[in-house]
CSV table of C-alpha atoms and ligand atoms in Angstrom, one decimal:
chain,number,residue,atom,x,y,z
A,1,UNK,CA,0.3,0.3,0.1
A,2,UNK,CA,1.1,3.0,-0.6
A,3,UNK,CA,2.5,5.9,2.2
A,4,UNK,CA,-0.6,8.5,3.2
A,5,UNK,CA,0.0,11.8,2.1
A,6,UNK,CA,0.6,14.2,5.6
A,7,UNK,CA,0.5,17.9,6.1
A,8,UNK,CA,2.0,18.1,9.6
A,9,UNK,CA,0.5,21.8,11.0
A,10,UNK,CA,2.9,22.1,14.7
A,11,UNK,CA,3.7,24.8,17.1
A,12,UNK,CA,7.3,22.7,18.3
A,13,UNK,CA,6.9,22.0,21.1
A,14,UNK,CA,8.9,19.1,23.0
A,15,UNK,CA,5.9,16.7,22.2
A,16,UNK,CA,5.3,18.0,18.8
A,17,UNK,CA,9.1,17.8,18.1
A,18,UNK,CA,8.3,13.7,19.2
A,19,UNK,CA,5.2,13.4,16.6
A,20,UNK,CA,7.8,14.6,13.6
A,21,UNK,CA,10.4,12.3,14.5
A,22,UNK,CA,7.5,9.3,14.4
A,23,UNK,CA,6.6,10.5,11.3
A,24,UNK,CA,9.7,11.1,9.6
A,25,UNK,CA,10.4,7.1,11.0
A,26,UNK,CA,7.8,6.0,9.4
A,27,UNK,CA,8.7,6.8,5.7
A,28,UNK,CA,6.7,3.0,4.8
A,29,UNK,CA,3.3,4.0,6.0
A,30,UNK,CA,3.5,8.5,5.9
A,31,UNK,CA,4.8,10.5,3.3
A,32,UNK,CA,5.5,13.7,4.6
A,33,UNK,CA,4.3,16.3,2.2
A,34,UNK,CA,5.4,20.0,4.2
A,35,UNK,CA,5.6,20.9,7.8
A,36,UNK,CA,3.4,24.5,8.1
A,37,UNK,CA,4.4,26.0,11.6
A,38,UNK,CA,1.9,28.6,13.3
A,39,UNK,CA,2.4,30.1,16.7
A,40,UNK,CA,1.2,28.9,19.8
A,41,UNK,CA,3.1,27.0,22.6
A,42,UNK,CA,6.2,29.4,21.6
A,43,UNK,CA,6.0,32.6,19.0
A,44,UNK,CA,5.9,31.7,15.5
A,45,UNK,CA,10.1,32.4,15.1
A,46,UNK,CA,10.6,30.0,17.6
A,47,UNK,CA,8.0,27.3,15.7
A,48,UNK,CA,9.2,27.5,12.8
A,49,UNK,CA,13.0,27.1,13.9
A,50,UNK,CA,12.2,24.2,16.1
A,51,UNK,CA,10.5,22.2,13.4
A,52,UNK,CA,13.8,23.0,11.5
A,53,UNK,CA,16.2,21.8,14.3
A,54,UNK,CA,13.5,18.8,14.3
A,55,UNK,CA,13.8,17.9,10.6
A,56,UNK,CA,18.1,18.2,11.0
A,57,UNK,CA,18.0,16.0,13.8
A,58,UNK,CA,15.8,13.4,11.5
A,59,UNK,CA,18.6,13.9,9.2
A,60,UNK,CA,15.5,14.7,6.5
A,61,UNK,CA,16.4,18.8,5.4
A,62,UNK,CA,14.8,17.9,2.4
A,63,UNK,CA,11.5,18.5,4.1
A,64,UNK,CA,10.3,21.9,3.2
A,65,UNK,CA,9.5,23.5,5.7
A,66,UNK,CA,6.6,26.7,5.7
A,67,UNK,CA,6.0,29.5,8.2
A,68,UNK,CA,2.5,30.1,8.7
A,69,UNK,CA,0.0,32.3,11.1
A,70,UNK,CA,1.6,34.4,13.7
A,71,UNK,CA,-1.5,35.1,15.8
A,72,UNK,CA,-4.7,33.7,16.2
A,73,UNK,CA,-7.8,34.6,13.9
A,74,UNK,CA,-9.7,37.4,16.5
A,75,UNK,CA,-7.4,37.3,19.2
A,76,UNK,CA,-4.4,37.8,21.4
A,77,UNK,CA,-1.5,34.9,21.0
A,78,UNK,CA,-1.2,33.3,24.3
A,79,UNK,CA,1.9,31.2,24.4
A,80,UNK,CA,3.4,28.0,27.1
A,81,UNK,CA,6.3,29.1,28.0
A,82,UNK,CA,5.8,27.6,31.6
A,83,UNK,CA,5.5,24.3,30.0
A,84,UNK,CA,7.7,24.1,27.1
A,85,UNK,CA,10.1,26.7,28.0
A,86,UNK,CA,11.3,29.9,26.7
A,87,UNK,CA,12.7,27.9,23.5
A,88,UNK,CA,9.4,25.7,23.1
A,89,UNK,CA,11.8,22.9,23.0
A,90,UNK,CA,13.8,23.5,26.2
A,91,UNK,CA,15.6,19.9,27.4
A,92,UNK,CA,18.6,19.0,25.3
A,93,UNK,CA,20.7,21.2,23.6
A,94,UNK,CA,20.3,21.0,19.5
A,95,UNK,CA,22.3,23.2,17.3
A,96,UNK,CA,20.7,26.0,15.5
A,97,UNK,CA,19.0,24.8,11.8
A,98,UNK,CA,21.1,25.1,9.1
A,99,UNK,CA,18.0,24.0,6.5
A,100,UNK,CA,16.4,27.7,5.3
A,101,UNK,CA,12.6,28.1,6.0
A,102,UNK,CA,10.7,27.5,2.7
A,103,UNK,CA,9.1,30.2,0.3
A,104,UNK,CA,5.6,30.8,0.9
A,105,UNK,CA,3.2,30.9,3.6
A,106,UNK,CA,1.1,28.1,5.4
A,107,UNK,CA,-1.8,28.7,4.6
A,108,UNK,CA,-0.9,29.5,0.9
A,109,UNK,CA,0.8,25.8,1.3
A,110,UNK,CA,-2.3,23.8,2.7
A,111,UNK,CA,-4.5,25.4,-0.6
A,112,UNK,CA,-2.0,24.8,-3.2
A,113,UNK,CA,-1.2,21.6,-1.3
A,114,UNK,CA,-4.3,20.4,-1.5
A,115,UNK,CA,-5.6,21.8,-4.9
A,116,UNK,CA,-2.5,19.6,-6.4
A,117,UNK,CA,-3.2,16.7,-5.1
A,118,UNK,CA,-6.1,13.9,-5.9
A,119,UNK,CA,-9.2,15.0,-3.8
A,120,UNK,CA,-9.4,12.7,-0.9
A,121,UNK,CA,-5.6,12.0,-0.3
A,122,UNK,CA,-4.3,14.0,1.9
A,123,UNK,CA,-4.6,14.2,5.4
A,124,UNK,CA,-3.7,17.1,8.0
A,125,UNK,CA,-2.2,16.3,10.5
A,126,UNK,CA,-3.2,18.8,13.6
A,127,UNK,CA,-1.0,19.4,16.7
A,128,UNK,CA,-1.9,23.1,17.6
A,129,UNK,CA,-3.8,26.2,17.8
A,130,UNK,CA,-5.9,25.5,14.2
A,131,UNK,CA,-5.0,29.0,12.8
A,132,UNK,CA,-3.5,27.6,9.6
A,133,UNK,CA,-6.4,25.4,8.3
A,134,UNK,CA,-9.2,27.8,9.5
A,135,UNK,CA,-7.4,30.3,7.3
A,136,UNK,CA,-7.1,28.5,4.2
A,137,UNK,CA,-10.4,26.9,4.6
A,138,UNK,CA,-11.9,30.5,5.4
A,139,UNK,CA,-9.3,31.7,1.9
A,140,UNK,CA,-10.3,28.9,-0.4
A,141,UNK,CA,-14.1,26.6,0.6
A,142,UNK,CA,-12.8,24.2,-2.4
A,143,UNK,CA,-10.0,22.4,-0.1
A,144,UNK,CA,-13.0,21.1,2.6
A,145,UNK,CA,-14.0,18.3,-0.3
A,146,UNK,CA,-11.0,17.7,-1.0
A,147,UNK,CA,-9.0,17.1,2.5
A,148,UNK,CA,-9.3,13.4,2.9
A,149,UNK,CA,-9.2,13.9,7.2
A,150,UNK,CA,-7.7,16.1,10.0
A,151,UNK,CA,-6.3,14.0,12.6
A,152,UNK,CA,-5.7,16.9,15.4
A,153,UNK,CA,-4.5,17.0,19.3
A,154,UNK,CA,-7.0,19.3,20.9
A,155,UNK,CA,-10.4,19.6,23.1
A,156,UNK,CA,-10.8,17.8,26.1
A,157,UNK,CA,-14.3,16.1,28.0
A,158,UNK,CA,-13.6,14.1,30.4
A,159,UNK,CA,-10.6,15.1,31.0
A,160,UNK,CA,-11.4,18.9,31.3
A,161,UNK,CA,-9.2,21.6,30.4
A,162,UNK,CA,-5.2,22.6,30.9
A,163,UNK,CA,-5.3,25.6,30.9
A,164,UNK,CA,-7.9,27.3,31.9
A,165,UNK,CA,-11.0,25.0,34.1
A,166,UNK,CA,-12.7,23.7,30.9
A,167,UNK,CA,-10.3,24.2,28.0
A,168,UNK,CA,-7.3,22.4,26.1
A,169,UNK,CA,-4.6,24.8,24.8
A,170,UNK,CA,-4.6,23.9,21.5
A,171,UNK,CA,-8.9,25.0,21.1
A,172,UNK,CA,-8.3,27.4,23.7
A,173,UNK,CA,-5.1,29.9,22.1
A,174,UNK,CA,-7.4,30.4,18.8
A,175,UNK,CA,-11.4,28.7,19.2
A,176,UNK,CA,-12.3,30.9,16.3
A,177,UNK,CA,-10.6,28.8,13.9
A,178,UNK,CA,-11.3,26.3,15.8
A,179,UNK,CA,-15.1,26.7,15.5
A,180,UNK,CA,-14.4,27.0,11.6
A,181,UNK,CA,-12.8,23.4,11.4
A,182,UNK,CA,-15.5,21.7,13.6
A,183,UNK,CA,-18.5,23.2,11.1
A,184,UNK,CA,-16.2,22.5,8.1
A,185,UNK,CA,-17.6,18.8,7.3
A,186,UNK,CA,-13.8,17.4,7.0
A,187,UNK,CA,-14.2,14.1,8.5
A,188,UNK,CA,-12.0,14.7,11.5
A,189,UNK,CA,-10.6,12.7,13.9
A,190,UNK,CA,-10.1,14.2,17.8
A,191,UNK,CA,-7.3,13.1,20.1
A,192,UNK,CA,-7.9,15.2,23.6
A,193,UNK,CA,-6.4,15.2,26.4
A,194,UNK,CA,-8.9,12.4,27.3
A,195,UNK,CA,-7.0,9.7,25.8
A,196,UNK,CA,-2.9,11.8,25.6
A,197,UNK,CA,-2.7,12.3,29.4
A,198,UNK,CA,-3.1,8.1,29.2
A,199,UNK,CA,0.2,8.2,26.8
A,200,UNK,CA,2.5,9.1,29.8
A,201,UNK,CA,6.5,9.1,29.1
A,202,UNK,CA,6.8,7.4,32.6
A,203,UNK,CA,10.6,6.7,34.1
A,204,UNK,CA,10.7,3.6,32.7
A,205,UNK,CA,9.6,4.4,29.4
A,206,UNK,CA,12.0,7.5,28.9
A,207,UNK,CA,14.9,5.6,29.9
A,208,UNK,CA,14.1,2.9,26.9
A,209,UNK,CA,14.4,6.2,24.7
A,210,UNK,CA,17.8,7.1,26.1
A,211,UNK,CA,18.8,3.8,26.1
A,212,UNK,CA,18.4,3.9,21.9
A,213,UNK,CA,22.0,5.7,22.4
A,214,UNK,CA,21.5,7.8,19.5
A,215,UNK,CA,20.9,11.5,19.4
A,216,UNK,CA,17.6,11.5,18.5
A,217,UNK,CA,17.1,8.5,21.6
A,218,UNK,CA,18.5,10.9,23.7
A,219,UNK,CA,16.9,14.4,22.3
A,220,UNK,CA,13.7,12.7,23.1
A,221,UNK,CA,14.4,11.6,26.7
A,222,UNK,CA,15.8,15.1,27.6
A,223,UNK,CA,13.0,16.9,26.2
A,224,UNK,CA,10.6,14.5,28.3
A,225,UNK,CA,12.7,15.4,31.5
A,226,UNK,CA,12.3,19.4,31.0
A,227,UNK,CA,8.7,18.9,29.4
A,228,UNK,CA,7.2,16.4,32.8
A,229,UNK,CA,7.5,18.5,35.1
A,230,UNK,CA,4.6,21.4,34.1
A,231,UNK,CA,2.3,17.8,34.1
A,232,UNK,CA,3.6,16.2,37.1
A,233,UNK,CA,3.0,19.3,39.4
A,234,UNK,CA,0.4,19.6,37.9
A,235,UNK,CA,-1.8,16.3,38.1
A,236,UNK,CA,0.9,14.6,39.9
A,237,UNK,CA,0.9,12.7,36.9
A,238,UNK,CA,3.4,9.3,36.7
A,239,UNK,CA,5.3,11.0,33.7
A,240,UNK,CA,4.5,13.5,30.8
A,241,UNK,CA,1.5,12.8,28.5
A,242,UNK,CA,2.8,12.6,24.8
A,243,UNK,CA,-0.2,14.4,23.5
A,244,UNK,CA,1.0,15.3,19.7
A,245,UNK,CA,2.7,11.9,19.0
A,246,UNK,CA,-0.9,10.5,19.8
A,247,UNK,CA,-2.4,12.0,16.5
A,248,UNK,CA,0.4,10.3,14.2
A,249,UNK,CA,0.8,7.0,16.1
A,250,UNK,CA,-3.0,7.2,15.0
A,251,UNK,CA,-2.4,6.6,11.8
A,252,UNK,CA,0.4,4.4,12.0
A,253,UNK,CA,-2.2,1.9,14.3
A,254,UNK,CA,-5.8,3.3,14.9
A,255,UNK,CA,-6.5,-0.5,16.3
A,256,UNK,CA,-4.1,0.8,19.6
A,257,UNK,CA,-6.8,3.6,20.0
A,258,UNK,CA,-10.8,3.7,20.1
A,259,UNK,CA,-13.5,6.4,20.4
A,260,UNK,CA,-16.6,7.5,19.3
A,261,UNK,CA,-18.0,9.4,16.0
A,262,UNK,CA,-20.1,12.3,18.4
A,263,UNK,CA,-20.8,15.4,17.6
A,264,UNK,CA,-18.5,18.6,18.8
A,265,UNK,CA,-18.9,22.0,19.3
A,266,UNK,CA,-16.9,24.4,20.2
A,267,UNK,CA,-17.6,27.0,23.0
A,268,UNK,CA,-16.4,31.1,21.4
A,269,UNK,CA,-18.8,33.1,23.3
A,270,UNK,CA,-18.8,32.3,27.0
A,271,UNK,CA,-15.3,33.8,28.3
A,272,UNK,CA,-15.9,31.1,31.4
A,273,UNK,CA,-15.7,28.4,29.1
A,274,UNK,CA,-14.0,30.0,26.0
A,275,UNK,CA,-12.7,27.1,23.8
A,276,UNK,CA,-14.5,24.5,25.6
A,277,UNK,CA,-14.8,21.2,23.3
A,278,UNK,CA,-18.3,20.8,24.2
A,279,UNK,CA,-18.4,16.8,23.3
A,280,UNK,CA,-21.8,15.0,22.8
A,281,UNK,CA,-19.7,11.7,24.2
A,282,UNK,CA,-23.7,10.9,25.0
A,283,UNK,CA,-25.4,11.5,22.7
A,284,UNK,CA,-28.1,13.6,24.5
A,285,UNK,CA,-28.4,15.8,21.8
A,286,UNK,CA,-29.7,16.2,17.7
A,287,UNK,CA,-26.4,17.3,17.0
A,288,UNK,CA,-25.2,15.4,13.7
A,289,UNK,CA,-22.0,13.9,14.6
A,290,UNK,CA,-18.6,15.4,13.4
A,291,UNK,CA,-16.1,13.8,14.7
A,292,UNK,CA,-14.4,10.7,15.9
A,293,UNK,CA,-13.3,11.3,19.6
A,294,UNK,CA,-10.9,9.3,20.8
A,295,UNK,CA,-10.7,8.4,24.4
A,296,UNK,CA,-8.8,5.2,25.1
A,297,UNK,CA,-5.3,3.8,24.0
A,298,UNK,CA,-3.3,1.1,24.7
A,299,UNK,CA,-0.2,2.4,26.3
A,300,UNK,CA,2.0,-0.1,26.4
A,301,UNK,CA,1.0,-0.5,22.3
A,302,UNK,CA,1.6,2.9,21.6
A,303,UNK,CA,5.6,2.7,23.7
A,304,UNK,CA,6.1,0.1,21.6
A,305,UNK,CA,5.5,1.3,18.4
A,306,UNK,CA,7.3,4.7,19.2
A,307,UNK,CA,9.8,2.9,20.7
A,308,UNK,CA,11.1,0.9,17.7
A,309,UNK,CA,10.4,3.9,15.5
A,310,UNK,CA,12.7,6.2,16.9
A,311,UNK,CA,15.0,3.4,16.6
A,312,UNK,CA,14.8,3.5,13.3
A,313,UNK,CA,17.1,7.3,13.4
B,401,RIB,O1,-2.4,21.0,24.9
B,401,RIB,C1,-1.4,20.1,24.6
B,401,RIB,C2,-1.3,21.2,22.9
B,401,RIB,O2,-1.1,22.0,23.6
B,401,RIB,C3,0.1,20.1,22.7
B,401,RIB,O3,-0.4,20.1,21.2
B,401,RIB,C4,1.3,20.9,22.8
B,401,RIB,O4,1.9,21.0,22.0
B,401,RIB,C5,1.0,22.4,22.9
B,401,RIB,O5,0.2,22.9,21.5
B,402,CA,CA1,1.8,20.9,19.8
């Protein structure tokens, strides 16, 4: 079977970095057409720099990295240095990138790439705020019918919020963008905190990354050593939740995950619950299902997959 064509829209971020490494280590299954960056965990200049740092760590300077929107559609940017550090990739010491940014704004690249490939053949993997995708859908409504699916890390229901009591960061940063995406009619797979908080990098799992002994394995272990502080302190959890790699792992081995086709709406009116993903998990409304909402993962299977793929570097 030929590899699935994907575009990774991202705001690296340590967990984004691991997701990118997982994707680039899986060329039989995934063809990464482009990486499009967006402001999120840290400002755009840093997410765009970090994406290239990771491509170079993966030995994949052939992957075009494009910079995108530097702020949400209708709000001031909120970043997450408190989680990811000042650089967005705190933890390992990695060299500044040599590879340049590729020409073209992420929004134009999304539109042009989707128009250049057969309809229904390109998957968007979104790992950050949905600003780029929403602006592309707004500027070129025809692409909605061309996107195979959007597989996103975002939202929360049973797990509630990580940036406010009710909202997950990616959705909260740009709720207007999320509203556009969830109303687009594009097939959506959501990997919310409900599942990513079950993909915890325990000490044993992180030791397995470090034991790979390669620059990639050691860098992932050192990113995790930094990244886990926030969640361990806040949730008392047994390690860092690997949010964004769940998106790529779902594409590689969907049977590791389970969820339900339900309706998900985005709160954009109330300041109190702004950015909440109102997931009708119990189907108590007659609102049409618009997303596959993932709730569970075989965590051991996930880490076996991830560690094996990282061992390929
Ligand atoms: O809430 C977790 C999400 O926000 C992850 O994608 C993380 O990288 C940040 O973007
Ligand atoms: Ca992210």
